[in-house]
């Protein structure tokens, strides 16, 4: 049997004791991340035994976990991969968080299962003394490894499982922090190597292996890279990935970062080149809920540096996709819709919660989509009660089961990111001699129908269900895949084993054996072969064939299922166009037929068409793709039909007449209209013939004569404004009917802006009408703008009208601005202050008003005035900075000086909690105490006690105007004071000091004024003594330590 099933491990001899309380940033993180679990018992300085810790793991129904390897064979593992002989290669990052020994201790270990039971019992060191290795991929006679600043190929030329040759392929990856290094080298569907660059990029260039070739270093920035190891070529690709990179069967690349558990790359850099919608339609998409929308359910009491992140992804890493085997839904006791599509699981580690998250995905038109669960799940696929369980990576075991890499440490955050008091914590390296690797497999015996999982106990499974990995490892040990004939390897693609598909494909590519092409083609066309096996055959054939056009065309016909055609097209667009677009016209026609279809095939075909020259596209095809509700299809079409932008613009605008207007659609209509129009205008040839009608001319006529749906109306206004801005046809001859059409269009736009036509029009459409009319800067329109501004219109309308007024008549608008600033809400103040520097007289008048006190500087706040100074030059900037300095309260400074001695006292966090609860909890929340009204102060790791002292005693010293106290007078003479939490077109939401929320209709507000001071009152010192201040600061800084979970003595004076 392949190791001990975790359900049969003996129970721990003592309760699992959680020891640490301050885990901010894992080694795979690059910023603020969650902390660890709350202490529940006494500290322990050693890990639970592998059996004890394994016994704390609970899995979803149908799955069972098995321990595959543990220390001392493996220490600090961060990635693992099975080779074709059943051996397990492991990357050990043993020096983390930083090297303390003279010689680096990172290494690559090769584990061997000598007795064939599936539990690895021997190891060989393949490579030693590596500087912070982070990832590996098996290749030919060795491994491609990412390590400090490099991508290297470590070879074993004599077969003794020890590296004897080192080839440096790339160098120049950033090394700012050990957490943010290049990782996860993977062979992509195009045969290039893809690297996750760890968020920090670098200046990457060819290494010594390619010293005979010249290529300038490439600035990675916020991207990742791909690398052709044969030609020695580096190219940036869409990113950036933090720690995790994987490809799905449709060649889609997914990565992750702290708060984004699974991000799909939809458009690569090549797809975005010269595409007018680049930056408007995003290149990536979160296919799992991210940030505040994400949810995780740990079995340990995970907490975060901010109360706002509890129960969310904050340390996502090791994302991995796995096609769902054909019998998996039945084995797992779940049901999914029956169809011929390929379903896949996505797995993501959340180390701070000691869990691995999983969701089910299907391929949509342009991107992956979640398959909703039958009922809301509040249990993770895998979670542990041992807080030292630190899953950091996911892979595939040789039998197709899921491989989990557990770095298994107590504290693995980097000292750079932790508070001062934790930088020298004695438990920093507890567990740095530990490491575990697990295989998580589907069981063949299920729980009774209706049995609900019990997260308090591990899942049980019969012993015989653990034999699969052991049998596979024994078979591979006897007959490694590399020694088998090519035809036998191709036959292995008929299995439903993702690891086998990947490994066989890699070996065939390494061999470059084109004699298997016929066998691959037969396998790809055989309906009895699992879909993912057929796709693997396609992958190998497309990389090996010398006649890619004919090979691909054979799978693009109607006889192939949709998923097959999609998989082929997705690979074509990533391969050199000269290999497949031949002959160009014939292949372009084939692509046009695919693009005229629907779903994912259409999307991938459009991206291919961008690279394949074609003649005049059929108008029916243009209409079909331009009117797709999927914005990525439109982006693909914009690239494919770049030579025909006017036609694409027209068909897109026509399609809006049938579009259901959603919030997401209305938000992107205007930028898409602007981008497509700019492209169309740039390609339009100037003509004198008034009978030649461009798309925007025709749109202008339809605006004048038709009662258009709101989406078409708003887009049409944006198209005309953009075209007129570009100077096209706006200066037509007097005889031209277009001049008359323009006049009618402006009149129509005025009626839309003022809603005077009796028709209810959405705000965003009225805003576009204002912007179009403002284009001509007609003084007669100022009355319209003044009416909209003075009527306190909803914020978007108010802003557009104010900007139109300011652009047309800045003198009168400037006077209005200065009069309104003291009483406007923060959002309106910001809008106004952004406009002021554009007009010298208004800026000068504002500075004088602030200096004289006509406008109290505190009503705007020091931050707002500083931002204004940053946008100003010369003496006025100096005067604004002097106003900021004048806001310093001398009296407050004296109080702060008097209380500074509190910082020398021993602060008692427990006593400080009582002070906080009594005096601060009405506006602030820390842990479970208080109400969140003011700023979030629960994460104070970067604040010094001195900074906290000033913030407490002089709350107005540097207060953002978002936290000003506002006074609202209502029509029925109520006075409501508090912070403005939200603004809607019809109401203002005020939160009072006790947390009560008041939704006040704008129609009932008779006056609204900023006090210019914080909701937190001055004079706090009158309520507490020096010792209480010391205790309060100690609590704010050290509240997480109150349960005794960290082996440090917290001292205020040490901070």
mmCIF file of N, CA and C in Angstrom, residues 55-169:
data_model
loop_
_atom_site.group_PDB
_atom_site.id
_atom_site.type_symbol
_atom_site.label_atom_id
_atom_site.label_comp_id
_atom_site.label_asym_id
_atom_site.label_seq_id
_atom_site.Cartn_x
_atom_site.Cartn_y
_atom_site.Cartn_z
ATOM 1 N N UNK A 55 -2.984 13.287 11.011
ATOM 2 C CA UNK A 55 -4.265 12.991 11.608
ATOM 3 C C UNK A 55 -5.149 14.182 11.814
ATOM 4 N N UNK A 56 -4.619 15.380 11.643
ATOM 5 C CA UNK A 56 -5.401 16.605 11.803
ATOM 6 C C UNK A 56 -6.018 17.083 10.491
ATOM 7 N N UNK A 57 -5.758 16.364 9.397
ATOM 8 C CA UNK A 57 -6.249 16.799 8.086
ATOM 9 C C UNK A 57 -7.645 16.239 7.834
ATOM 10 N N UNK A 58 -8.532 17.091 7.369
ATOM 11 C CA UNK A 58 -9.871 16.685 6.951
ATOM 12 C C UNK A 58 -10.032 17.007 5.471
ATOM 13 N N UNK A 59 -10.646 16.095 4.729
ATOM 14 C CA UNK A 59 -10.841 16.289 3.295
ATOM 15 C C UNK A 59 -12.325 16.279 2.966
ATOM 16 N N UNK A 60 -12.626 16.725 1.758
ATOM 17 C CA UNK A 60 -14.008 16.717 1.279
ATOM 18 C C UNK A 60 -14.468 15.286 1.051
ATOM 19 N N UNK A 61 -15.762 15.053 1.017
ATOM 20 C CA UNK A 61 -16.280 13.698 0.785
ATOM 21 C C UNK A 61 -15.719 13.104 -0.500
ATOM 22 N N UNK A 62 -15.338 11.826 -0.419
ATOM 23 C CA UNK A 62 -14.833 11.132 -1.591
ATOM 24 C C UNK A 62 -13.336 11.169 -1.733
ATOM 25 N N UNK A 63 -12.667 11.968 -0.930
ATOM 26 C CA UNK A 63 -11.217 12.115 -1.026
ATOM 27 C C UNK A 63 -10.555 11.579 0.243
ATOM 28 N N UNK A 64 -9.346 11.080 0.091
ATOM 29 C CA UNK A 64 -8.572 10.642 1.242
ATOM 30 C C UNK A 64 -7.119 11.069 1.057
ATOM 31 N N UNK A 65 -6.483 11.435 2.158
ATOM 32 C CA UNK A 65 -5.120 11.973 2.111
ATOM 33 C C UNK A 65 -4.123 10.931 2.601
ATOM 34 N N UNK A 66 -2.954 10.904 1.958
ATOM 35 C CA UNK A 66 -1.916 9.941 2.307
ATOM 36 C C UNK A 66 -0.589 10.668 2.389
ATOM 37 N N UNK A 67 0.164 10.372 3.410
ATOM 38 C CA UNK A 67 1.489 10.953 3.570
ATOM 39 C C UNK A 67 2.450 10.236 2.636
ATOM 40 N N UNK A 68 3.088 10.968 1.747
ATOM 41 C CA UNK A 68 3.998 10.400 0.755
ATOM 42 C C UNK A 68 5.443 10.528 1.190
ATOM 43 N N UNK A 69 5.802 11.662 1.827
ATOM 44 C CA UNK A 69 7.187 11.886 2.242
ATOM 45 C C UNK A 69 7.208 12.870 3.396
ATOM 46 N N UNK A 70 8.226 12.757 4.228
ATOM 47 C CA UNK A 70 8.372 13.663 5.371
ATOM 48 C C UNK A 70 9.837 13.757 5.741
ATOM 49 N N UNK A 71 10.133 14.702 6.672
ATOM 50 C CA UNK A 71 11.487 14.817 7.158
ATOM 51 C C UNK A 71 11.927 13.501 7.809
ATOM 52 N N UNK A 72 13.177 13.157 7.787
ATOM 53 C CA UNK A 72 14.319 13.970 7.325
ATOM 54 C C UNK A 72 14.611 13.873 5.832
ATOM 55 N N UNK A 73 13.799 13.069 5.088
ATOM 56 C CA UNK A 73 14.075 12.949 3.658
ATOM 57 C C UNK A 73 13.868 14.263 2.932
ATOM 58 N N UNK A 74 12.885 15.050 3.397
ATOM 59 C CA UNK A 74 12.565 16.305 2.729
ATOM 60 C C UNK A 74 12.404 17.393 3.785
ATOM 61 N N UNK A 75 12.986 18.547 3.542
ATOM 62 C CA UNK A 75 12.967 19.662 4.486
ATOM 63 C C UNK A 75 12.625 20.943 3.727
ATOM 64 N N UNK A 76 11.674 21.701 4.267
ATOM 65 C CA UNK A 76 11.271 22.966 3.661
ATOM 66 C C UNK A 76 10.976 22.848 2.169
ATOM 67 N N UNK A 77 10.094 21.922 1.771
ATOM 68 C CA UNK A 77 9.783 21.777 0.346
ATOM 69 C C UNK A 77 8.909 22.921 -0.143
ATOM 70 N N UNK A 78 9.159 23.364 -1.366
ATOM 71 C CA UNK A 78 8.316 24.389 -1.981
ATOM 72 C C UNK A 78 7.767 23.964 -3.334
ATOM 73 N N UNK A 79 8.304 22.894 -3.904
ATOM 74 C CA UNK A 79 7.733 22.325 -5.119
ATOM 75 C C UNK A 79 8.195 20.878 -5.244
ATOM 76 N N UNK A 80 7.367 20.051 -5.889
ATOM 77 C CA UNK A 80 7.692 18.642 -6.079
ATOM 78 C C UNK A 80 7.116 18.167 -7.398
ATOM 79 N N UNK A 81 7.794 17.191 -8.032
ATOM 80 C CA UNK A 81 7.332 16.650 -9.314
ATOM 81 C C UNK A 81 7.808 15.211 -9.456
ATOM 82 N N UNK A 82 6.935 14.343 -9.985
ATOM 83 C CA UNK A 82 7.287 12.951 -10.252
ATOM 84 C C UNK A 82 7.972 12.836 -11.603
ATOM 85 N N UNK A 83 9.038 12.009 -11.661
ATOM 86 C CA UNK A 83 9.658 11.762 -12.957
ATOM 87 C C UNK A 83 9.097 10.480 -13.557
ATOM 88 N N UNK A 84 9.556 10.121 -14.738
ATOM 89 C CA UNK A 84 8.971 8.992 -15.465
ATOM 90 C C UNK A 84 9.345 7.652 -14.858
ATOM 91 N N UNK A 85 10.277 7.641 -13.885
ATOM 92 C CA UNK A 85 10.643 6.407 -13.194
ATOM 93 C C UNK A 85 9.970 6.309 -11.833
ATOM 94 N N UNK A 86 9.032 7.209 -11.535
ATOM 95 C CA UNK A 86 8.310 7.148 -10.275
ATOM 96 C C UNK A 86 9.031 7.793 -9.112
ATOM 97 N N UNK A 87 10.154 8.449 -9.377
ATOM 98 C CA UNK A 87 10.870 9.156 -8.316
ATOM 99 C C UNK A 87 10.271 10.544 -8.121
ATOM 100 N N UNK A 88 10.422 11.063 -6.916
ATOM 101 C CA UNK A 88 9.838 12.351 -6.572
ATOM 102 C C UNK A 88 10.945 13.380 -6.379
ATOM 103 N N UNK A 89 10.945 14.395 -7.237
ATOM 104 C CA UNK A 89 11.944 15.458 -7.173
ATOM 105 C C UNK A 89 11.366 16.606 -6.340
ATOM 106 N N UNK A 90 12.159 17.113 -5.414
ATOM 107 C CA UNK A 90 11.665 18.109 -4.466
ATOM 108 C C UNK A 90 12.631 19.291 -4.400
ATOM 109 N N UNK A 91 12.078 20.496 -4.479
ATOM 110 C CA UNK A 91 12.861 21.719 -4.280
ATOM 111 C C UNK A 91 12.795 22.091 -2.802
ATOM 112 N N UNK A 92 13.938 22.252 -2.172
ATOM 113 C CA UNK A 92 14.006 22.629 -0.762
ATOM 114 C C UNK A 92 14.588 24.040 -0.628
ATOM 115 N N UNK A 93 13.823 24.922 -0.036
ATOM 116 C CA UNK A 93 14.255 26.304 0.187
ATOM 117 C C UNK A 93 14.671 26.419 1.658
ATOM 118 N N UNK A 94 15.764 25.796 1.998
ATOM 119 C CA UNK A 94 16.139 25.585 3.395
ATOM 120 C C UNK A 94 16.700 26.838 4.068
ATOM 121 N N UNK A 95 17.109 27.818 3.304
ATOM 122 C CA UNK A 95 17.680 29.029 3.906
ATOM 123 C C UNK A 95 16.632 30.073 4.246
ATOM 124 N N UNK A 96 15.399 29.847 3.843
ATOM 125 C CA UNK A 96 14.384 30.866 4.072
ATOM 126 C C UNK A 96 14.237 31.137 5.570
ATOM 127 N N UNK A 97 14.057 32.380 6.034
ATOM 128 C CA UNK A 97 13.782 33.583 5.234
ATOM 129 C C UNK A 97 15.016 34.270 4.667
ATOM 130 N N UNK A 98 16.206 33.968 5.210
ATOM 131 C CA UNK A 98 17.424 34.510 4.628
ATOM 132 C C UNK A 98 18.576 33.604 5.039
ATOM 133 N N UNK A 99 19.622 33.662 4.276
ATOM 134 C CA UNK A 99 20.739 32.765 4.532
ATOM 135 C C UNK A 99 21.524 33.226 5.743
ATOM 136 N N UNK A 100 21.773 32.300 6.663
ATOM 137 C CA UNK A 100 22.575 32.597 7.839
ATOM 138 C C UNK A 100 23.905 31.842 7.817
ATOM 139 N N UNK A 101 23.972 30.775 7.021
ATOM 140 C CA UNK A 101 25.218 30.022 6.900
ATOM 141 C C UNK A 101 26.092 30.654 5.821
ATOM 142 N N UNK A 102 27.365 30.324 5.872
ATOM 143 C CA UNK A 102 28.279 30.881 4.884
ATOM 144 C C UNK A 102 27.963 30.366 3.483
ATOM 145 N N UNK A 103 27.512 29.120 3.416
ATOM 146 C CA UNK A 103 27.199 28.482 2.135
ATOM 147 C C UNK A 103 25.696 28.291 2.003
ATOM 148 N N UNK A 104 25.129 28.578 0.857
ATOM 149 C CA UNK A 104 23.691 28.351 0.688
ATOM 150 C C UNK A 104 23.321 26.894 0.942
ATOM 151 N N UNK A 105 22.109 26.674 1.482
ATOM 152 C CA UNK A 105 21.690 25.327 1.828
ATOM 153 C C UNK A 105 20.546 24.813 0.961
ATOM 154 N N UNK A 106 20.072 25.615 0.015
ATOM 155 C CA UNK A 106 19.009 25.144 -0.860
ATOM 156 C C UNK A 106 19.467 23.948 -1.670
ATOM 157 N N UNK A 107 18.522 23.052 -1.970
ATOM 158 C CA UNK A 107 18.915 21.862 -2.709
ATOM 159 C C UNK A 107 17.728 21.248 -3.455
ATOM 160 N N UNK A 108 18.068 20.330 -4.350
ATOM 161 C CA UNK A 108 17.085 19.510 -5.052
ATOM 162 C C UNK A 108 17.304 18.072 -4.590
ATOM 163 N N UNK A 109 16.240 17.473 -4.057
ATOM 164 C CA UNK A 109 16.323 16.097 -3.581
ATOM 165 C C UNK A 109 15.519 15.196 -4.517
ATOM 166 N N UNK A 110 16.018 13.978 -4.738
ATOM 167 C CA UNK A 110 15.296 12.974 -5.513
ATOM 168 C C UNK A 110 14.946 11.844 -4.550
ATOM 169 N N UNK A 111 13.643 11.655 -4.300
ATOM 170 C CA UNK A 111 13.180 10.654 -3.364
ATOM 171 C C UNK A 111 12.840 9.366 -4.102
ATOM 172 N N UNK A 112 13.129 8.251 -3.451
ATOM 173 C CA UNK A 112 12.918 6.933 -4.046
ATOM 174 C C UNK A 112 12.108 6.078 -3.082
ATOM 175 N N UNK A 113 11.160 5.352 -3.613
ATOM 176 C CA UNK A 113 10.359 4.406 -2.826
ATOM 177 C C UNK A 113 10.960 3.018 -3.032
ATOM 178 N N UNK A 114 11.874 2.634 -2.147
ATOM 179 C CA UNK A 114 12.633 1.403 -2.355
ATOM 180 C C UNK A 114 11.805 0.153 -2.106
ATOM 181 N N UNK A 115 10.852 0.206 -1.154
ATOM 182 C CA UNK A 115 10.077 -1.006 -0.870
ATOM 183 C C UNK A 115 8.736 -1.031 -1.609
ATOM 184 N N UNK A 116 8.473 -0.015 -2.415
ATOM 185 C CA UNK A 116 7.301 -0.037 -3.274
ATOM 186 C C UNK A 116 5.971 0.111 -2.571
ATOM 187 N N UNK A 117 5.963 0.721 -1.378
ATOM 188 C CA UNK A 117 4.685 0.879 -0.668
ATOM 189 C C UNK A 117 4.059 2.251 -0.868
ATOM 190 N N UNK A 118 4.672 3.109 -1.690
ATOM 191 C CA UNK A 118 4.116 4.429 -1.947
ATOM 192 C C UNK A 118 4.556 5.487 -0.969
ATOM 193 N N UNK A 119 5.272 5.104 0.085
ATOM 194 C CA UNK A 119 5.848 6.048 1.052
ATOM 195 C C UNK A 119 7.355 6.090 0.803
ATOM 196 N N UNK A 120 7.853 7.249 0.424
ATOM 197 C CA UNK A 120 9.250 7.361 0.019
ATOM 198 C C UNK A 120 10.165 7.196 1.219
ATOM 199 N N UNK A 121 11.208 6.357 1.027
ATOM 200 C CA UNK A 121 12.040 5.980 2.159
ATOM 201 C C UNK A 121 13.530 6.179 1.925
ATOM 202 N N UNK A 122 13.915 6.723 0.775
ATOM 203 C CA UNK A 122 15.328 7.006 0.504
ATOM 204 C C UNK A 122 15.403 8.270 -0.337
ATOM 205 N N UNK A 123 16.550 8.931 -0.280
ATOM 206 C CA UNK A 123 16.706 10.186 -1.018
ATOM 207 C C UNK A 123 18.140 10.345 -1.487
ATOM 208 N N UNK A 124 18.265 11.039 -2.605
ATOM 209 C CA UNK A 124 19.567 11.395 -3.153
ATOM 210 C C UNK A 124 19.560 12.892 -3.409
ATOM 211 N N UNK A 125 20.639 13.561 -3.066
ATOM 212 C CA UNK A 125 20.733 14.996 -3.320
ATOM 213 C C UNK A 125 21.209 15.211 -4.748
ATOM 214 N N UNK A 126 20.315 15.724 -5.576
ATOM 215 C CA UNK A 126 20.635 15.974 -6.977
ATOM 216 C C UNK A 126 21.511 17.209 -7.125
ATOM 217 N N UNK A 127 21.185 18.260 -6.391
ATOM 218 C CA UNK A 127 21.968 19.498 -6.445
ATOM 219 C C UNK A 127 21.943 20.130 -5.070
ATOM 220 N N UNK A 128 23.078 20.659 -4.646
ATOM 221 C CA UNK A 128 23.198 21.231 -3.304
ATOM 222 C C UNK A 128 23.766 22.640 -3.397
ATOM 223 N N UNK A 129 23.704 23.333 -2.270
ATOM 224 C CA UNK A 129 24.268 24.684 -2.152
ATOM 225 C C UNK A 129 23.647 25.646 -3.170
ATOM 226 N N UNK A 130 22.338 25.524 -3.333
ATOM 227 C CA UNK A 130 21.619 26.422 -4.245
ATOM 228 C C UNK A 130 21.120 27.642 -3.479
ATOM 229 N N UNK A 131 21.181 28.798 -4.122
ATOM 230 C CA UNK A 131 20.757 30.051 -3.514
ATOM 231 C C UNK A 131 19.252 30.246 -3.728
ATOM 232 N N UNK A 132 18.487 30.015 -2.685
ATOM 233 C CA UNK A 132 17.039 30.245 -2.671
ATOM 234 C C UNK A 132 16.318 29.675 -3.902
ATOM 235 N N UNK A 133 16.376 28.360 -4.107
ATOM 236 C CA UNK A 133 15.611 27.777 -5.210
ATOM 237 C C UNK A 133 14.114 27.874 -4.933
ATOM 238 N N UNK A 134 13.336 28.124 -5.967
ATOM 239 C CA UNK A 134 11.886 28.328 -5.794
ATOM 240 C C UNK A 134 11.024 27.417 -6.656
ATOM 241 N N UNK A 135 11.573 26.817 -7.714
ATOM 242 C CA UNK A 135 10.729 26.012 -8.579
ATOM 243 C C UNK A 135 11.546 25.122 -9.489
ATOM 244 N N UNK A 136 10.872 24.113 -10.042
ATOM 245 C CA UNK A 136 11.576 23.177 -10.910
ATOM 246 C C UNK A 136 10.617 22.581 -11.919
ATOM 247 N N UNK A 137 11.179 22.168 -13.065
ATOM 248 C CA UNK A 137 10.452 21.403 -14.071
ATOM 249 C C UNK A 137 11.428 20.390 -14.644
ATOM 250 N N UNK A 138 11.003 19.138 -14.753
ATOM 251 C CA UNK A 138 11.867 18.091 -15.282
ATOM 252 C C UNK A 138 12.003 18.266 -16.789
ATOM 253 N N UNK A 139 13.229 18.040 -17.277
ATOM 254 C CA UNK A 139 13.496 18.240 -18.705
ATOM 255 C C UNK A 139 14.719 17.423 -19.103
ATOM 256 N N UNK A 140 14.553 16.605 -20.127
ATOM 257 C CA UNK A 140 15.640 15.784 -20.671
ATOM 258 C C UNK A 140 16.379 15.034 -19.554
ATOM 259 N N UNK A 141 17.664 15.315 -19.360
ATOM 260 C CA UNK A 141 18.445 14.560 -18.377
ATOM 261 C C UNK A 141 18.633 15.335 -17.071
ATOM 262 N N UNK A 142 17.724 16.219 -16.749
ATOM 263 C CA UNK A 142 17.882 16.977 -15.515
ATOM 264 C C UNK A 142 16.641 17.764 -15.175
ATOM 265 N N UNK A 143 16.866 18.962 -14.648
ATOM 266 C CA UNK A 143 15.747 19.799 -14.192
ATOM 267 C C UNK A 143 16.052 21.256 -14.489
ATOM 268 N N UNK A 144 15.021 21.966 -14.942
ATOM 269 C CA UNK A 144 15.092 23.416 -15.109
ATOM 270 C C UNK A 144 14.640 24.031 -13.784
ATOM 271 N N UNK A 145 15.476 24.902 -13.219
ATOM 272 C CA UNK A 145 15.271 25.375 -11.847
ATOM 273 C C UNK A 145 15.295 26.901 -11.816
ATOM 274 N N UNK A 146 14.345 27.492 -11.094
ATOM 275 C CA UNK A 146 14.400 28.917 -10.789
ATOM 276 C C UNK A 146 15.048 29.075 -9.426
ATOM 277 N N UNK A 147 15.991 30.006 -9.347
ATOM 278 C CA UNK A 147 16.676 30.296 -8.089
ATOM 279 C C UNK A 147 17.077 31.758 -8.094
ATOM 280 N N UNK A 148 17.832 32.174 -7.116
ATOM 281 C CA UNK A 148 18.114 33.595 -6.919
ATOM 282 C C UNK A 148 18.569 34.286 -8.202
ATOM 283 N N UNK A 149 17.654 34.999 -8.848
ATOM 284 C CA UNK A 149 17.985 35.803 -10.013
ATOM 285 C C UNK A 149 18.227 35.038 -11.291
ATOM 286 N N UNK A 150 18.049 33.716 -11.291
ATOM 287 C CA UNK A 150 18.452 32.916 -12.444
ATOM 288 C C UNK A 150 17.406 31.883 -12.831
ATOM 289 N N UNK A 151 17.516 31.447 -14.095
ATOM 290 C CA UNK A 151 16.882 30.227 -14.565
ATOM 291 C C UNK A 151 18.016 29.350 -15.075
ATOM 292 N N UNK A 152 18.185 28.172 -14.463
ATOM 293 C CA UNK A 152 19.307 27.300 -14.808
ATOM 294 C C UNK A 152 18.795 25.924 -15.196
ATOM 295 N N UNK A 153 19.576 25.236 -16.009
ATOM 296 C CA UNK A 153 19.304 23.849 -16.362
ATOM 297 C C UNK A 153 20.397 23.006 -15.725
ATOM 298 N N UNK A 154 19.992 22.220 -14.730
ATOM 299 C CA UNK A 154 20.923 21.346 -14.021
ATOM 300 C C UNK A 154 20.818 19.955 -14.626
ATOM 301 N N UNK A 155 21.903 19.474 -15.206
ATOM 302 C CA UNK A 155 21.877 18.213 -15.940
ATOM 303 C C UNK A 155 22.590 17.104 -15.173
ATOM 304 N N UNK A 156 22.172 15.890 -15.448
ATOM 305 C CA UNK A 156 22.816 14.686 -14.925
ATOM 306 C C UNK A 156 23.226 13.862 -16.135
ATOM 307 N N UNK A 157 24.434 14.060 -16.621
ATOM 308 C CA UNK A 157 24.839 13.454 -17.888
ATOM 309 C C UNK A 157 25.244 11.994 -17.756
ATOM 310 N N UNK A 158 25.525 11.516 -16.520
ATOM 311 C CA UNK A 158 25.954 10.117 -16.360
ATOM 312 C C UNK A 158 24.921 9.248 -15.651
ATOM 313 N N UNK A 159 23.747 9.812 -15.317
ATOM 314 C CA UNK A 159 22.668 9.006 -14.773
ATOM 315 C C UNK A 159 22.810 8.573 -13.337
ATOM 316 N N UNK A 160 23.617 9.284 -12.535
ATOM 317 C CA UNK A 160 23.799 8.890 -11.135
ATOM 318 C C UNK A 160 22.916 9.697 -10.180
ATOM 319 N N UNK A 161 21.936 10.437 -10.723
ATOM 320 C CA UNK A 161 21.021 11.268 -9.929
ATOM 321 C C UNK A 161 21.745 12.385 -9.183
ATOM 322 N N UNK A 162 22.841 12.837 -9.731
ATOM 323 C CA UNK A 162 23.542 14.000 -9.207
ATOM 324 C C UNK A 162 23.891 14.921 -10.370
ATOM 325 N N UNK A 163 23.591 16.181 -10.196
ATOM 326 C CA UNK A 163 23.853 17.137 -11.264
ATOM 327 C C UNK A 163 25.348 17.307 -11.459
ATOM 328 N N UNK A 164 25.777 17.217 -12.716
ATOM 329 C CA UNK A 164 27.198 17.402 -13.006
ATOM 330 C C UNK A 164 27.452 18.515 -14.012
ATOM 331 N N UNK A 165 26.377 19.086 -14.559
ATOM 332 C CA UNK A 165 26.524 20.171 -15.531
ATOM 333 C C UNK A 165 25.483 21.241 -15.230
ATOM 334 N N UNK A 166 25.931 22.490 -15.224
ATOM 335 C CA UNK A 166 25.035 23.601 -14.928
ATOM 336 C C UNK A 166 25.031 24.574 -16.093
ATOM 337 N N UNK A 167 23.852 24.787 -16.698
ATOM 338 C CA UNK A 167 23.716 25.747 -17.786
ATOM 339 C C UNK A 167 22.867 26.918 -17.298
ATOM 340 N N UNK A 168 23.420 28.108 -17.341
ATOM 341 C CA UNK A 168 22.644 29.296 -16.978
ATOM 342 C C UNK A 168 21.897 29.774 -18.222
ATOM 343 N N UNK A 169 20.556 29.647 -18.173
ATOM 344 C CA UNK A 169 19.742 30.054 -19.318
ATOM 345 C C UNK A 169 19.404 31.541 -19.257
#
